[in-house]
DNA sequence: CTAGTTGCAAAGAGTTTGCATGGCG
DNA sequence: CGCCATGCAAACTCTTTGCAACTAG
């Protein structure tokens, strides 16, 4: 597990290079295929599969999205990182905060539940969008 | 927003009835359509959409599954509640804990992000599944 | 040279949409 | 009776597979 491909090809290099350059940002297969016009989408999918299998890339689904998202991790787990997903602009914010680690700890102790920070995503609204939109109205419904 | 449909129809009643009878269990649209041979899958999808929009049902994707899963929540019972979703058994645990409220507060202050508790789901493994599964290996692997 | 790789086209799976008919109010 | 709901078929989107040509080692 660490071998993404046996042969070194231009396509493989470009894809991995692009993914790593994103430093954790997520992308869809379509986005990658779109970025490289000279790489077929089939190839993109195949490399993604191998990278995921090799543990270099993480694959997951985002709420409301019909396509999978991929994120470069470089083989190592991205620590205790949590994610904040803005429902307004779709931005994905990475968070490596002690408070959140404490929560995981608390939930484990008091609720017997082992949180997986890698898959947990907090949905909400980011600062930028909070400013743009009207601040009032939002509390509780029905 | 609690109105799933304007007209009362046999199909709508059967679908909602079935969903609520599952008491939290998750089902796929295909499973529902398969259960009722006299209800078209199109209708199932449309009702599901409305129910999700009305807050009566939750929609999400399970790891490795290519189809969406739906779960009845009843709409009214989800105040400031957070949720814990077991990746192993699919169980959804409701949590209304101060610590989590504090987190939302913290994230808002220090990270300028307004968490939406209604959509945020913590993924991980529940106590039951932790016991069933092998206890070792848990903190990062590579 | 050999075997893994590429990518077009087509197949598949899940979900959505168009449209004419049917049913609730 | 008006309007929403239904459902079949077709359209769509994302992802996988078949297969012949290509290329890294």
GROMACS .gro file of C-alpha atoms (C1' of nucleotides) in nm:
model
  334
    1UNK     CA    1   0.000   0.000   0.000
    2UNK     CA    2   0.181   0.300  -0.117
    3UNK     CA    3   0.220   0.212  -0.474
    4UNK     CA    4  -0.018   0.407  -0.686
    5UNK     CA    5   0.107   0.281  -1.017
    6UNK     CA    6   0.367   0.057  -1.157
    7UNK     CA    7   0.460   0.268  -1.451
    8UNK     CA    8   0.527   0.633  -1.443
    9UNK     CA    9   0.317   0.817  -1.693
   10UNK     CA   10   0.257   1.176  -1.775
   11UNK     CA   11  -0.109   1.147  -1.683
   12UNK     CA   12  -0.041   0.987  -1.350
   13UNK     CA   13   0.217   1.250  -1.263
   14UNK     CA   14  -0.007   1.538  -1.360
   15UNK     CA   15  -0.302   1.408  -1.165
   16UNK     CA   16  -0.107   1.336  -0.850
   17UNK     CA   17   0.075   1.663  -0.886
   18UNK     CA   18  -0.247   1.853  -0.914
   19UNK     CA   19  -0.405   1.677  -0.620
   20UNK     CA   20  -0.110   1.740  -0.394
   21UNK     CA   21  -0.096   2.102  -0.500
   22UNK     CA   22  -0.443   2.150  -0.361
   23UNK     CA   23  -0.313   2.077  -0.015
   24UNK     CA   24  -0.626   1.922   0.121
   25UNK     CA   25  -0.886   2.098  -0.087
   26UNK     CA   26  -1.141   1.865  -0.232
   27UNK     CA   27  -1.204   1.811  -0.600
   28UNK     CA   28  -1.436   1.602  -0.806
   29UNK     CA   29  -1.323   1.363  -1.074
   30UNK     CA   30  -1.494   1.584  -1.327
   31UNK     CA   31  -1.298   1.886  -1.212
   32UNK     CA   32  -0.972   1.705  -1.261
   33UNK     CA   33  -1.070   1.571  -1.598
   34UNK     CA   34  -1.183   1.916  -1.696
   35UNK     CA   35  -0.858   2.072  -1.592
   36UNK     CA   36  -0.654   1.844  -1.812
   37UNK     CA   37  -0.800   1.830  -2.155
   38UNK     CA   38  -0.541   1.583  -2.266
   39UNK     CA   39  -0.632   1.327  -2.002
   40UNK     CA   40  -0.937   1.114  -2.046
   41UNK     CA   41  -1.185   1.096  -1.765
   42UNK     CA   42  -1.149   0.721  -1.761
   43UNK     CA   43  -0.786   0.763  -1.675
   44UNK     CA   44  -0.872   1.011  -1.405
   45UNK     CA   45  -1.110   0.769  -1.243
   46UNK     CA   46  -0.861   0.489  -1.263
   47UNK     CA   47  -0.584   0.690  -1.105
   48UNK     CA   48  -0.817   0.814  -0.837
   49UNK     CA   49  -0.915   0.458  -0.757
   50UNK     CA   50  -0.556   0.354  -0.724
   51UNK     CA   51  -0.465   0.653  -0.515
   52UNK     CA   52  -0.753   0.592  -0.281
   53UNK     CA   53  -0.656   0.230  -0.251
   54UNK     CA   54  -0.297   0.331  -0.187
   55UNK     CA   55  -0.416   0.562   0.088
   56UNK     CA   56  -0.283   0.872  -0.081
   57UNK     CA   57  -0.624   1.017  -0.144
   58UNK     CA   58  -0.946   1.021   0.048
   59UNK     CA   59  -1.281   0.978  -0.115
   60UNK     CA   60  -1.613   1.090   0.021
   61UNK     CA   61  -1.951   1.228  -0.064
   62UNK     CA   62  -2.066   1.572   0.021
   63UNK     CA   63  -2.422   1.642   0.120
   64UNK     CA   64  -2.636   1.722  -0.177
   65UNK     CA   65  -2.367   1.640  -0.425
   66UNK     CA   66  -2.415   1.360  -0.670
   67UNK     CA   67  -2.049   1.317  -0.737
   68UNK     CA   68  -1.770   1.197  -0.516
   69UNK     CA   69  -1.504   1.431  -0.383
   70UNK     CA   70  -1.138   1.348  -0.356
   71UNK     CA   71  -0.885   1.495  -0.125
   72UNK     CA   72  -0.511   1.449  -0.114
   73UNK     CA   73  -0.375   1.331   0.216
   74UNK     CA   74  -0.030   1.218   0.114
   75UNK     CA   75  -0.067   0.880   0.270
   76UNK     CA   76  -0.085   1.005   0.621
   77UNK     CA   77  -0.410   1.068   0.799
   78UNK     CA   78  -0.477   1.435   0.820
   79UNK     CA   79  -0.455   1.437   1.196
   80UNK     CA   80  -0.744   1.539   1.407
   81UNK     CA   81  -0.867   1.766   1.139
   82UNK     CA   82  -1.233   1.851   1.118
   83UNK     CA   83  -1.408   2.023   0.838
   84UNK     CA   84  -1.650   2.307   0.810
   85UNK     CA   85  -1.862   2.310   0.501
   86UNK     CA   86  -2.033   2.632   0.402
   87UNK     CA   87  -2.380   2.558   0.274
   88UNK     CA   88  -2.385   2.892   0.104
   89UNK     CA   89  -2.067   2.911  -0.099
   90UNK     CA   90  -1.969   2.548  -0.073
   91UNK     CA   91  -1.629   2.625   0.067
   92UNK     CA   92  -1.463   2.356   0.272
   93UNK     CA   93  -1.266   2.485   0.568
   94UNK     CA   94  -1.011   2.274   0.747
   95UNK     CA   95  -0.993   2.298   1.117
   96UNK     CA   96  -0.742   2.156   1.354
   97UNK     CA   97  -0.860   2.286   1.682
   98UNK     CA   98  -0.816   2.162   2.036
   99UNK     CA   99  -1.172   2.239   2.126
  100UNK     CA  100  -1.292   1.998   1.866
  101UNK     CA  101  -1.055   1.735   1.985
  102UNK     CA  102  -1.201   1.783   2.329
  103UNK     CA  103  -1.545   1.725   2.192
  104UNK     CA  104  -1.443   1.399   2.037
  105UNK     CA  105  -1.304   1.308   2.374
  106UNK     CA  106  -1.619   1.405   2.554
  107UNK     CA  107  -1.847   1.222   2.316
  108UNK     CA  108  -1.632   0.916   2.357
  109UNK     CA  109  -1.646   0.922   2.734
  110UNK     CA  110  -2.001   1.034   2.796
  111UNK     CA  111  -2.174   0.894   2.493
  112UNK     CA  112  -1.967   0.592   2.400
  113UNK     CA  113  -1.915   0.706   2.048
  114UNK     CA  114  -1.586   0.725   1.862
  115UNK     CA  115  -1.600   1.021   1.630
  116UNK     CA  116  -1.417   0.993   1.303
  117UNK     CA  117  -1.280   1.342   1.239
  118UNK     CA  118  -1.191   1.251   0.886
  119UNK     CA  119  -1.547   1.199   0.784
  120UNK     CA  120  -1.722   1.443   1.007
  121UNK     CA  121  -1.826   1.765   0.847
  122UNK     CA  122  -1.987   2.058   1.019
  123UNK     CA  123  -2.242   2.225   0.800
  124UNK     CA  124  -2.322   2.586   0.838
  125UNK     CA  125  -2.238   2.927   0.705
  126UNK     CA  126  -1.892   3.077   0.678
  127UNK     CA  127  -1.800   3.426   0.782
  128UNK     CA  128  -1.792   3.564   0.432
  129UNK     CA  129  -2.139   3.443   0.359
  130UNK     CA  130  -2.267   3.560   0.695
  131UNK     CA  131  -2.161   3.909   0.604
  132UNK     CA  132  -2.307   3.902   0.258
  133UNK     CA  133  -2.642   3.775   0.372
  134UNK     CA  134  -2.880   3.933   0.609
  135UNK     CA  135  -2.789   3.839   0.967
  136UNK     CA  136  -3.144   3.812   1.116
  137UNK     CA  137  -3.387   3.523   1.081
  138UNK     CA  138  -3.251   3.176   1.122
  139UNK     CA  139  -3.346   3.042   1.459
  140UNK     CA  140  -3.564   2.738   1.479
  141UNK     CA  141  -3.843   2.633   1.255
  142UNK     CA  142  -4.163   2.435   1.295
  143UNK     CA  143  -4.268   2.409   0.638
  144UNK     CA  144  -4.404   2.085   0.757
  145UNK     CA  145  -4.625   2.018   0.469
  146UNK     CA  146  -4.506   1.725   0.269
  147UNK     CA  147  -4.782   1.736   0.015
  148UNK     CA  148  -5.087   1.933  -0.066
  149UNK     CA  149  -5.308   1.649  -0.158
  150UNK     CA  150  -5.348   1.330   0.031
  151UNK     CA  151  -5.287   1.031  -0.184
  152UNK     CA  152  -5.260   0.663  -0.130
  153UNK     CA  153  -4.899   0.661  -0.245
  154UNK     CA  154  -4.796   0.945  -0.021
  155UNK     CA  155  -4.963   0.785   0.277
  156UNK     CA  156  -4.805   0.447   0.215
  157UNK     CA  157  -4.458   0.589   0.171
  158UNK     CA  158  -4.471   0.807   0.479
  159UNK     CA  159  -4.632   0.528   0.674
  160UNK     CA  160  -4.359   0.288   0.578
  161UNK     CA  161  -4.082   0.534   0.656
  162UNK     CA  162  -4.218   0.615   0.999
  163UNK     CA  163  -4.267   0.248   1.075
  164UNK     CA  164  -3.895   0.198   1.034
  165UNK     CA  165  -3.835   0.419   1.335
  166UNK     CA  166  -3.500   0.553   1.229
  167UNK     CA  167  -3.381   0.270   1.010
  168UNK     CA  168  -3.245   0.386   0.681
  169UNK     CA  169  -3.376   0.281   0.342
  170UNK     CA  170  -3.293   0.351  -0.016
  171UNK     CA  171  -3.536   0.485  -0.268
  172UNK     CA  172  -3.506   0.159  -0.457
  173UNK     CA  173  -3.600  -0.038  -0.148
  174UNK     CA  174  -3.916   0.163  -0.103
  175UNK     CA  175  -4.009   0.142  -0.467
  176UNK     CA  176  -3.944  -0.230  -0.455
  177UNK     CA  177  -4.164  -0.274  -0.153
  178UNK     CA  178  -4.463  -0.115  -0.319
  179UNK     CA  179  -4.510  -0.256  -0.662
  180UNK     CA  180  -4.802  -0.030  -0.725
  181UNK     CA  181  -4.604   0.286  -0.669
  182UNK     CA  182  -4.375   0.412  -0.940
  183UNK     CA  183  -4.019   0.490  -0.850
  184UNK     CA  184  -4.068   0.841  -0.983
  185UNK     CA  185  -4.335   0.897  -0.725
  186UNK     CA  186  -4.114   0.757  -0.454
  187UNK     CA  187  -3.836   0.998  -0.544
  188UNK     CA  188  -4.073   1.290  -0.554
  189UNK     CA  189  -4.223   1.214  -0.217
  190UNK     CA  190  -3.882   1.162  -0.070
  191UNK     CA  191  -3.772   1.499  -0.201
  192UNK     CA  192  -4.068   1.669  -0.046
  193UNK     CA  193  -4.027   1.493   0.284
  194UNK     CA  194  -3.662   1.589   0.299
  195UNK     CA  195  -3.750   1.945   0.220
  196UNK     CA  196  -4.020   1.941   0.483
  197UNK     CA  197  -3.769   1.815   0.735
  198UNK     CA  198  -3.954   1.493   0.795
  199UNK     CA  199  -3.687   1.278   0.643
  200UNK     CA  200  -3.310   1.294   0.634
  201UNK     CA  201  -3.109   1.209   0.329
  202UNK     CA  202  -2.749   1.098   0.321
  203UNK     CA  203  -2.496   0.876   0.157
  204UNK     CA  204  -2.339   0.576   0.316
  205UNK     CA  205  -1.981   0.487   0.248
  206UNK     CA  206  -1.942   0.261  -0.050
  207UNK     CA  207  -2.304   0.292  -0.148
  208UNK     CA  208  -2.394   0.446  -0.477
  209UNK     CA  209  -2.747   0.527  -0.379
  210UNK     CA  210  -2.881   0.769  -0.123
  211UNK     CA  211  -3.032   0.656   0.206
  212UNK     CA  212  -3.335   0.806   0.367
  213UNK     CA  213  -3.434   0.808   0.728
  214UNK     CA  214  -3.749   0.919   0.899
  215UNK     CA  215  -3.699   1.180   1.167
  216UNK     CA  216  -4.049   1.310   1.222
  217UNK     CA  217  -3.954   1.670   1.163
  218UNK     CA  218  -4.042   1.816   1.499
  219UNK     CA  219  -3.802   1.631   1.719
  220UNK     CA  220  -3.483   1.794   1.602
  221UNK     CA  221  -3.426   2.113   1.795
  222UNK     CA  222  -3.069   2.208   1.859
  223UNK     CA  223  -2.990   1.848   1.846
  224UNK     CA  224  -2.676   1.710   1.694
  225UNK     CA  225  -2.645   1.367   1.549
  226UNK     CA  226  -2.400   1.085   1.567
  227UNK     CA  227  -2.404   0.850   1.275
  228UNK     CA  228  -2.247   0.509   1.315
  229UNK     CA  229  -2.059   0.417   1.002
  230UNK     CA  230  -2.075   0.057   1.099
  231UNK     CA  231  -2.438  -0.017   1.173
  232UNK     CA  232  -2.587   0.298   1.027
  233UNK     CA  233  -2.757   0.388   1.351
  234UNK     CA  234  -2.836   0.752   1.407
  235UNK     CA  235  -2.800   0.879   1.759
  236UNK     CA  236  -2.958   1.200   1.873
  237UNK     CA  237  -2.760   1.420   2.102
  238UNK     CA  238  -2.860   1.733   2.282
  239UNK     CA  239  -2.554   1.812   2.480
  240UNK     CA  240  -2.420   2.136   2.621
  241UNK     CA  241  -2.070   2.055   2.519
  242UNK     CA  242  -2.173   2.051   2.158
  243UNK     CA  243  -2.355   2.374   2.193
  244UNK     CA  244  -2.036   2.518   2.332
  245UNK     CA  245  -1.850   2.400   2.028
  246UNK     CA  246  -2.087   2.576   1.798
  247UNK     CA  247  -2.030   2.882   2.007
  248UNK     CA  248  -1.657   2.846   1.992
  249UNK     CA  249  -1.647   2.788   1.621
  250UNK     CA  250  -1.859   3.095   1.574
  251UNK     CA  251  -1.634   3.316   1.783
  252UNK     CA  252  -1.294   3.187   1.686
  253UNK     CA  253  -1.356   3.070   1.336
  254UNK     CA  254  -1.637   3.289   1.215
  255UNK     CA  255  -1.853   2.999   1.117
  256UNK     CA  256  -2.218   2.946   1.208
  257UNK     CA  257  -2.275   2.576   1.251
  258UNK     CA  258  -2.610   2.438   1.150
  259UNK     CA  259  -2.683   2.163   1.405
  260UNK     CA  260  -2.969   2.032   1.197
  261UNK     CA  261  -2.748   1.932   0.911
  262UNK     CA  262  -2.432   1.850   1.095
  263UNK     CA  263  -2.366   1.486   1.155
  264UNK     CA  264  -2.076   1.336   1.342
  265UNK     CA  265  -1.956   1.020   1.180
  266UNK     CA  266  -1.787   0.753   1.374
  267UNK     CA  267  -1.851   0.427   1.552
  268UNK     CA  268  -2.108   0.367   1.821
  269UNK     CA  269  -2.042   0.182   2.142
  270UNK     CA  270  -2.212  -0.136   2.030
  271UNK     CA  271  -2.005  -0.157   1.718
  272UNK     CA  272  -1.687  -0.070   1.904
  273UNK     CA  273  -1.743  -0.373   2.119
  274UNK     CA  274  -1.830  -0.605   1.837
  275UNK     CA  275  -1.531  -0.508   1.632
  276UNK     CA  276  -1.172  -0.564   1.711
  277UNK     CA  277  -1.069  -0.329   1.990
  278UNK     CA  278  -0.710  -0.265   1.870
  279UNK     CA  279  -0.617  -0.024   1.599
  280UNK     CA  280  -0.808   0.293   1.640
  281UNK     CA  281  -0.572   0.582   1.660
  282UNK     CA  282  -0.443   0.657   1.317
  283UNK     CA  283  -0.293   0.407   1.087
  284UNK     CA  284  -0.096   0.487   0.780
  285DC     C1'  285   0.972  -0.677  -2.623
  286DT     C1'  286   0.624  -0.725  -2.254
  287DA     C1'  287   0.302  -0.568  -1.960
  288DG     C1'  288   0.082  -0.193  -1.763
  289DT     C1'  289  -0.164   0.235  -1.937
  290DT     C1'  290  -0.460   0.522  -2.207
  291DG     C1'  291  -0.899   0.679  -2.383
  292DC     C1'  292  -1.299   0.649  -2.691
  293DA     C1'  293  -1.728   0.452  -2.694
  294DA     C1'  294  -2.072   0.204  -2.478
  295DA     C1'  295  -2.270  -0.004  -2.082
  296DG     C1'  296  -2.468   0.060  -1.610
  297DA     C1'  297  -2.680   0.248  -1.201
  298DG     C1'  298  -2.926   0.603  -0.977
  299DT     C1'  299  -3.207   1.008  -1.016
  300DT     C1'  300  -3.469   1.361  -1.269
  301DT     C1'  301  -3.779   1.544  -1.624
  302DG     C1'  302  -4.155   1.558  -1.999
  303DC     C1'  303  -4.606   1.474  -2.065
  304DA     C1'  304  -5.064   1.278  -2.073
  305DT     C1'  305  -5.376   1.063  -1.754
  306DG     C1'  306  -5.578   1.009  -1.303
  307DG     C1'  307  -5.737   1.159  -0.840
  308DC     C1'  308  -5.804   1.490  -0.434
  309DG     C1'  309  -6.068   1.863  -0.271
  310DC     C1'  310  -6.386   2.139  -1.218
  311DG     C1'  311  -5.907   2.294  -1.132
  312DC     C1'  312  -5.489   2.165  -1.003
  313DC     C1'  313  -5.174   1.857  -0.803
  314DA     C1'  314  -5.012   1.382  -0.823
  315DT     C1'  315  -4.885   0.974  -1.075
  316DG     C1'  316  -4.605   0.691  -1.363
  317DC     C1'  317  -4.401   0.539  -1.799
  318DA     C1'  318  -4.037   0.636  -2.084
  319DA     C1'  319  -3.666   0.911  -2.205
  320DA     C1'  320  -3.305   1.210  -2.058
  321DC     C1'  321  -2.917   1.290  -1.758
  322DT     C1'  322  -2.516   1.245  -1.463
  323DC     C1'  323  -2.162   0.997  -1.264
  324DT     C1'  324  -1.877   0.590  -1.288
  325DT     C1'  325  -1.723   0.150  -1.480
  326DT     C1'  326  -1.598  -0.174  -1.850
  327DG     C1'  327  -1.450  -0.346  -2.328
  328DC     C1'  328  -1.103  -0.319  -2.632
  329DA     C1'  329  -0.743  -0.170  -2.951
  330DA     C1'  330  -0.356   0.131  -2.974
  331DC     C1'  331   0.026   0.317  -2.699
  332DT     C1'  332   0.427   0.356  -2.405
  333DA     C1'  333   0.736   0.298  -1.991
  334DG     C1'  334   1.093   0.008  -1.836
   0.00000   0.00000   0.00000
